[in-house]
PDB file of C-alpha atoms in Angstrom:
ATOM      1  CA  MET A   1      -1.469 123.761 104.268  1.00 72.00           C
ATOM      2  CA  ASP A   2      -3.350 125.130 101.250  1.00 89.00           C
ATOM      3  CA  LYS A   3      -3.109 123.177  98.033  1.00 91.00           C
ATOM      4  CA  TYR A   4      -2.554 124.981  94.774  1.00 89.00           C
ATOM      5  CA  GLN A   5      -1.922 124.365  91.110  1.00 93.00           C
ATOM      6  CA  LYS A   6       0.623 126.167  88.951  1.00 94.00           C
ATOM      7  CA  VAL A   7       0.672 126.118  85.151  1.00 96.00           C
ATOM      8  CA  ALA A   8       3.845 126.954  83.251  1.00 96.00           C
ATOM      9  CA  VAL A   9       4.503 127.198  79.533  1.00 98.00           C
ATOM     10  CA  HIS A  10       7.864 126.579  77.891  1.00 96.00           C
ATOM     11  CA  ALA A  11       9.268 126.817  74.385  1.00 96.00           C
ATOM     12  CA  TYR A  12      11.003 124.119  72.397  1.00 95.00           C
ATOM     13  CA  ILE A  13      12.616 126.608  70.002  1.00 95.00           C
ATOM     14  CA  LYS A  14      14.058 124.758  67.058  1.00 91.00           C
ATOM     15  CA  SER A  15      16.568 126.043  64.544  1.00 89.00           C
ATOM     16  CA  ASP A  16      16.954 125.148  60.879  1.00 87.00           C
ATOM     17  CA  ASP A  17      19.787 122.725  61.677  1.00 90.00           C
ATOM     18  CA  GLY A  18      17.629 120.609  64.015  1.00 86.00           C
ATOM     19  CA  LYS A  19      19.008 121.955  67.292  1.00 92.00           C
ATOM     20  CA  PHE A  20      16.989 123.597  70.053  1.00 94.00           C
ATOM     21  CA  LEU A  21      17.639 126.390  72.522  1.00 96.00           C
ATOM     22  CA  VAL A  22      18.478 125.673  76.166  1.00 96.00           C
ATOM     23  CA  THR A  23      19.258 128.280  78.802  1.00 96.00           C
ATOM     24  CA  LYS A  24      21.276 127.846  81.989  1.00 96.00           C
ATOM     25  CA  ARG A  25      19.604 129.127  85.131  1.00 94.00           C
ATOM     26  CA  SER A  26      21.598 131.834  86.896  1.00 94.00           C
ATOM     27  CA  PRO A  27      23.557 130.887  90.055  1.00 93.00           C
ATOM     28  CA  ILE A  28      21.458 133.489  91.905  1.00 90.00           C
ATOM     29  CA  ASN A  29      18.186 131.873  90.802  1.00 84.00           C
ATOM     30  CA  ASP A  30      16.150 130.601  93.778  1.00 84.00           C
ATOM     31  CA  PHE A  31      14.959 127.476  91.965  1.00 82.00           C
ATOM     32  CA  LEU A  32      17.553 124.995  90.633  1.00 86.00           C
ATOM     33  CA  PRO A  33      20.461 127.373  89.982  1.00 90.00           C
ATOM     34  CA  ASN A  34      22.915 126.264  87.262  1.00 93.00           C
ATOM     35  CA  PHE A  35      20.457 123.777  85.752  1.00 93.00           C
ATOM     36  CA  PHE A  36      19.503 123.962  82.088  1.00 95.00           C
ATOM     37  CA  ASP A  37      15.933 124.432  80.943  1.00 94.00           C
ATOM     38  CA  ILE A  38      14.097 125.889  77.980  1.00 95.00           C
ATOM     39  CA  PRO A  39      12.619 129.416  77.913  1.00 96.00           C
ATOM     40  CA  GLY A  40       9.281 129.890  79.620  1.00 96.00           C
ATOM     41  CA  GLY A  41       7.531 130.502  82.894  1.00 95.00           C
ATOM     42  CA  THR A  42       4.305 130.802  84.809  1.00 96.00           C
ATOM     43  CA  VAL A  43       0.945 131.601  83.255  1.00 98.00           C
ATOM     44  CA  GLU A  44      -0.561 134.462  85.260  1.00 97.00           C
ATOM     45  CA  PHE A  45      -4.205 134.311  86.345  1.00 95.00           C
ATOM     46  CA  GLY A  46      -6.455 135.130  83.362  1.00 97.00           C
ATOM     47  CA  GLU A  47      -3.555 135.095  80.889  1.00 98.00           C
ATOM     48  CA  ASP A  48      -3.714 133.158  77.622  1.00 97.00           C
ATOM     49  CA  PRO A  49      -0.983 130.452  77.638  1.00 97.00           C
ATOM     50  CA  LYS A  50       0.418 131.481  74.238  1.00 96.00           C
ATOM     51  CA  GLU A  51       0.564 135.136  75.293  1.00 96.00           C
ATOM     52  CA  ALA A  52       2.292 134.080  78.525  1.00 98.00           C
ATOM     53  CA  LEU A  53       4.832 132.133  76.492  1.00 97.00           C
ATOM     54  CA  LYS A  54       5.521 135.073  74.164  1.00 95.00           C
ATOM     55  CA  ARG A  55       6.029 137.303  77.209  1.00 96.00           C
ATOM     56  CA  GLU A  56       8.333 134.832  78.968  1.00 96.00           C
ATOM     57  CA  ILE A  57      10.444 134.143  75.860  1.00 96.00           C
ATOM     58  CA  PHE A  58      10.922 137.861  75.273  1.00 94.00           C
ATOM     59  CA  GLU A  59      11.713 138.575  78.964  1.00 94.00           C
ATOM     60  CA  GLU A  60      14.272 135.767  79.134  1.00 95.00           C
ATOM     61  CA  THR A  61      15.905 135.919  75.687  1.00 96.00           C
ATOM     62  CA  GLY A  62      14.794 139.049  73.845  1.00 94.00           C
ATOM     63  CA  LEU A  63      13.536 136.821  71.023  1.00 93.00           C
ATOM     64  CA  GLU A  64      10.274 136.811  69.174  1.00 88.00           C
ATOM     65  CA  VAL A  65       9.321 133.397  67.837  1.00 92.00           C
ATOM     66  CA  LYS A  66       6.470 131.767  65.984  1.00 93.00           C
ATOM     67  CA  ILE A  67       4.548 129.615  68.476  1.00 96.00           C
ATOM     68  CA  GLU A  68       3.271 126.539  66.706  1.00 95.00           C
ATOM     69  CA  ARG A  69       1.586 123.827  68.776  1.00 95.00           C
ATOM     70  CA  PRO A  70       1.752 122.127  72.161  1.00 96.00           C
ATOM     71  CA  ILE A  71       3.958 119.035  71.876  1.00 94.00           C
ATOM     72  CA  TYR A  72       4.206 117.761  75.443  1.00 93.00           C
ATOM     73  CA  ILE A  73       2.517 118.138  78.826  1.00 95.00           C
ATOM     74  CA  TYR A  74       4.205 117.123  82.059  1.00 93.00           C
ATOM     75  CA  SER A  75       2.362 117.029  85.381  1.00 94.00           C
ATOM     76  CA  GLU A  76       3.807 116.486  88.849  1.00 91.00           C
ATOM     77  CA  VAL A  77       2.464 116.760  92.386  1.00 93.00           C
ATOM     78  CA  GLN A  78       5.157 118.202  94.622  1.00 84.00           C
ATOM     79  CA  LYS A  79       5.154 117.918  98.417  1.00 82.00           C
ATOM     80  CA  GLU A  80       1.453 116.943  98.397  1.00 83.00           C
ATOM     81  CA  GLU A  81       0.259 120.554  98.286  1.00 89.00           C
ATOM     82  CA  ARG A  82       1.573 121.804  94.952  1.00 90.00           C
ATOM     83  CA  HIS A  83       0.498 120.516  91.549  1.00 94.00           C
ATOM     84  CA  GLN A  84       2.778 121.736  88.754  1.00 92.00           C
ATOM     85  CA  ILE A  85       1.785 121.425  85.087  1.00 95.00           C
ATOM     86  CA  TRP A  86       4.215 122.255  82.268  1.00 94.00           C
ATOM     87  CA  ILE A  87       2.972 122.734  78.705  1.00 96.00           C
ATOM     88  CA  ILE A  88       5.736 122.620  76.107  1.00 95.00           C
ATOM     89  CA  TYR A  89       5.087 124.364  72.786  1.00 96.00           C
ATOM     90  CA  GLU A  90       7.026 123.828  69.601  1.00 94.00           C
ATOM     91  CA  CYS A  91       8.293 127.189  68.375  1.00 95.00           C
ATOM     92  CA  GLU A  92      10.103 128.319  65.269  1.00 91.00           C
ATOM     93  CA  PHE A  93      13.195 130.501  65.629  1.00 88.00           C
ATOM     94  CA  LYS A  94      12.783 133.543  63.403  1.00 84.00           C
ATOM     95  CA  GLY A  95      16.297 134.927  63.868  1.00 80.00           C
ATOM     96  CA  GLY A  96      17.632 137.716  65.992  1.00 85.00           C
ATOM     97  CA  GLU A  97      20.178 138.077  68.737  1.00 93.00           C
ATOM     98  CA  ILE A  98      19.678 136.347  72.073  1.00 96.00           C
ATOM     99  CA  LYS A  99      19.897 138.775  75.008  1.00 96.00           C
ATOM    100  CA  LEU A 100      19.650 136.882  78.289  1.00 96.00           C
ATOM    101  CA  ASN A 101      18.227 138.408  81.450  1.00 91.00           C
ATOM    102  CA  PRO A 102      21.212 137.828  83.831  1.00 91.00           C
ATOM    103  CA  GLU A 103      18.940 137.588  86.870  1.00 89.00           C
ATOM    104  CA  GLU A 104      17.346 134.492  85.344  1.00 92.00           C
ATOM    105  CA  HIS A 105      19.891 132.907  82.966  1.00 94.00           C
ATOM    106  CA  ASN A 106      23.613 133.311  82.373  1.00 95.00           C
ATOM    107  CA  GLU A 107      24.269 131.028  79.393  1.00 97.00           C
ATOM    108  CA  TYR A 108      22.534 129.570  76.367  1.00 97.00           C
ATOM    109  CA  LYS A 109      23.313 126.821  73.871  1.00 96.00           C
ATOM    110  CA  TRP A 110      21.818 125.364  70.732  1.00 96.00           C
ATOM    111  CA  VAL A 111      21.899 121.594  71.297  1.00 95.00           C
ATOM    112  CA  ASP A 112      20.607 118.361  69.847  1.00 91.00           C
ATOM    113  CA  SER A 113      18.994 115.672  72.015  1.00 89.00           C
ATOM    114  CA  LYS A 114      22.298 113.850  72.601  1.00 90.00           C
ATOM    115  CA  GLU A 115      24.037 117.023  73.764  1.00 93.00           C
ATOM    116  CA  ALA A 116      21.083 117.916  75.996  1.00 92.00           C
ATOM    117  CA  GLN A 117      21.262 114.505  77.709  1.00 91.00           C
ATOM    118  CA  LYS A 118      24.703 115.426  79.093  1.00 93.00           C
ATOM    119  CA  LEU A 119      23.556 118.677  80.719  1.00 93.00           C
ATOM    120  CA  PRO A 120      22.238 119.085  84.271  1.00 92.00           C
ATOM    121  CA  LYS A 121      18.582 119.820  83.549  1.00 87.00           C
ATOM    122  CA  ILE A 122      15.253 120.337  85.245  1.00 84.00           C
ATOM    123  CA  ILE A 123      12.725 117.511  85.388  1.00 83.00           C
ATOM    124  CA  PHE A 124      10.333 118.513  82.614  1.00 83.00           C
ATOM    125  CA  LEU A 125      13.206 118.862  80.135  1.00 87.00           C
ATOM    126  CA  GLU A 126      14.425 115.394  81.133  1.00 89.00           C
ATOM    127  CA  GLU A 127      10.910 114.028  80.541  1.00 88.00           C
ATOM    128  CA  LEU A 128      10.623 115.829  77.196  1.00 87.00           C
ATOM    129  CA  LEU A 129      13.871 114.222  76.008  1.00 88.00           C
ATOM    130  CA  LYS A 130      12.617 110.782  77.097  1.00 87.00           C
ATOM    131  CA  TYR A 131       9.436 111.413  75.111  1.00 85.00           C
ATOM    132  CA  PHE A 132      11.450 112.350  72.000  1.00 83.00           C
ATOM    133  CA  ASN A 133      13.534 109.177  72.364  1.00 79.00           C
ATOM    134  CA  GLU A 134      10.360 107.077  72.609  1.00 82.00           C
ATOM    135  CA  LEU A 135       8.997 108.686  69.431  1.00 75.00           C
ATOM    136  CA  GLN A 136      12.223 107.996  67.553  1.00 70.00           C
ATOM    137  CA  SER A 137      12.279 104.347  68.617  1.00 71.00           C
ATOM    138  CA  LYS A 138       8.778 103.662  67.216  1.00 66.00           C
TER     139      LYS A 138
END
């Protein structure tokens, strides 16, 4: 079987009150339906990661945000032939109305880290929350 690598970018979109945006994957989604994640997706071949993130955020939420800096990278080899890399960028919410793409997500919430811990979530979001907890305990 051919081995391949996939790079995805996701947005930690923070609000003024310290919460961040999570979206619930649609029940018709092929990958982890009904799990929470943060907006983002795959970087296409030749695409700049920040441009990919802007595109994905807009496709999934209708929002335009200020992309600040990468804050976390998570890497995982899956089934010995797929290497997945997630780059999480800190983003600033600039306002506007969230308009979810129902084929991808059917719910959104603004949550703090404690609230996010209680949600069923995909692996890189779980790892990001662990990282935040480690930073706070130092």
